[in-house]
CSV table of C-alpha atoms in Angstrom, one decimal:
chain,number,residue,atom,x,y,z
A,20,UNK,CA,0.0,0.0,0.0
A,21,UNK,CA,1.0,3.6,-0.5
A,22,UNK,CA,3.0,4.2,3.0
A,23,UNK,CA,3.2,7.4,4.4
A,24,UNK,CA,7.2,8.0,4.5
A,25,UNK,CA,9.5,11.0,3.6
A,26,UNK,CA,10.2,8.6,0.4
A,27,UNK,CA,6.4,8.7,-0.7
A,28,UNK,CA,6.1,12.8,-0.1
A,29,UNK,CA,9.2,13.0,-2.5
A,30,UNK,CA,7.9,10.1,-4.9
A,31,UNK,CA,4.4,12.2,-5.2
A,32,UNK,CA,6.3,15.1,-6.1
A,33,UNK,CA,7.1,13.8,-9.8
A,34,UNK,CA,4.4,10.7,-9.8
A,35,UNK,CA,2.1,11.2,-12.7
A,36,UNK,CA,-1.3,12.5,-12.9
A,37,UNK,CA,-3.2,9.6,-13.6
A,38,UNK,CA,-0.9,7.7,-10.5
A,39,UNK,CA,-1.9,10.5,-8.1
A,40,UNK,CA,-5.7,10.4,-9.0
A,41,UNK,CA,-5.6,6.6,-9.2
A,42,UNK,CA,-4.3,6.7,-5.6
A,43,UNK,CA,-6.5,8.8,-3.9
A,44,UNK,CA,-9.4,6.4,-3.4
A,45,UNK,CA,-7.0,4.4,-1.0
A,46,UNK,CA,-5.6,5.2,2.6
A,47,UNK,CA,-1.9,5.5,2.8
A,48,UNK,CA,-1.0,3.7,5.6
A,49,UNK,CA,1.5,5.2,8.3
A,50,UNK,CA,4.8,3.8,8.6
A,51,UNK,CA,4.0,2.2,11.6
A,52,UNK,CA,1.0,0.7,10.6
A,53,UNK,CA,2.6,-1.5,8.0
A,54,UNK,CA,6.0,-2.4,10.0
A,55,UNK,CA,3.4,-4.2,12.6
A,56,UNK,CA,1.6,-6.1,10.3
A,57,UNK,CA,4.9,-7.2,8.5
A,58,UNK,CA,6.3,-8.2,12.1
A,59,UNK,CA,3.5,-10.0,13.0
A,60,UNK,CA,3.3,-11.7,9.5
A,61,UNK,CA,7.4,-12.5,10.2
A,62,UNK,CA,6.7,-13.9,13.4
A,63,UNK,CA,3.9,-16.5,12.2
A,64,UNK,CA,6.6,-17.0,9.5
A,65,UNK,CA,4.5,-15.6,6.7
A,66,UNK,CA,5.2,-16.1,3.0
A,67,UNK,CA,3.1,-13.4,2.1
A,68,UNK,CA,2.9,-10.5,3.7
A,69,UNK,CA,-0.4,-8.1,2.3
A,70,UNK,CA,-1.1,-5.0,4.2
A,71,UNK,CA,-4.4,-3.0,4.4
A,72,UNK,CA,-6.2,-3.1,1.6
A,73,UNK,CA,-3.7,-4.9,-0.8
A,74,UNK,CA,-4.7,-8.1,0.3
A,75,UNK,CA,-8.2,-7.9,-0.6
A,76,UNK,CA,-7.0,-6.9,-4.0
A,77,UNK,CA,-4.5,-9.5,-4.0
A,78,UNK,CA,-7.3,-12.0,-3.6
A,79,UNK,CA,-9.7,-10.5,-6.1
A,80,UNK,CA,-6.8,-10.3,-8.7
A,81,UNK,CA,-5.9,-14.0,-8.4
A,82,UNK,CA,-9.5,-15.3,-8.5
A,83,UNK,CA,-11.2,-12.5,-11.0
A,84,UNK,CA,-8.3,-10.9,-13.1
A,85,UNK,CA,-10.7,-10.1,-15.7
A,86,UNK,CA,-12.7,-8.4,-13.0
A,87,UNK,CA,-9.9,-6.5,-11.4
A,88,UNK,CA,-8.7,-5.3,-15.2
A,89,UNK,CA,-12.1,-3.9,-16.1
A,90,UNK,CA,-12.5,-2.0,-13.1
A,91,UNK,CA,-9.1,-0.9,-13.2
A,92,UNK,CA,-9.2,0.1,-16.6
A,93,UNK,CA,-12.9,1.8,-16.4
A,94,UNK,CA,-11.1,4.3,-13.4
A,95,UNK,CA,-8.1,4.8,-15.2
A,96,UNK,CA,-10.2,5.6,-18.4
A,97,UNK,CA,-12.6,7.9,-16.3
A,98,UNK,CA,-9.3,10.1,-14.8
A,99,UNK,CA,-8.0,10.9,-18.0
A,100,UNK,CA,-11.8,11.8,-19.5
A,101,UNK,CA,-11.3,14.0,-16.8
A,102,UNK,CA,-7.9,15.1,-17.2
A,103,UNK,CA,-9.3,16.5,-21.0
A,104,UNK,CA,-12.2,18.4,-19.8
């Protein structure tokens, strides 16, 4: 998940358009939020490791790709109609 860091703030600074407004319908997550939930996933000795929301689309993505792509590519298509006007 987008992570709340001095690295993001600079990353946003030169991230496209269309990756800023594709980003803003999901909470960054603070720092500390995701080092927990990767050091509780360590200590059960977690493969996988999925914070916040990126699990669910992990899991929607493996089942549904097709699902996942349309939606995906029906916002993306909507931010640049939008970009235009």
């Amino acid at each position: 998940p987008d992570t709340e860091t001095p690295g993001f703030d600079i990353e946003n600074e030169t991230k496209p358009i269309e990756c800023k407004k594709m980003s803003e319908s999901v909470k960054a997550m603070s720092a500390e939020e995701v080092a927990k939930i990767f050091v509780a996933g360590l200590e059960k000795e977690r493969y996988q490791i999925l914070p916040g929301e990126a699990k669910s689309v992990w899991l929607l993505h493996r089942f549904v790709p097709g699902i996942v792509r349309l939606i995906l590519d029906r916002d993306y298509k909507k931010i640049l109609s939008d970009l235009r006007k």
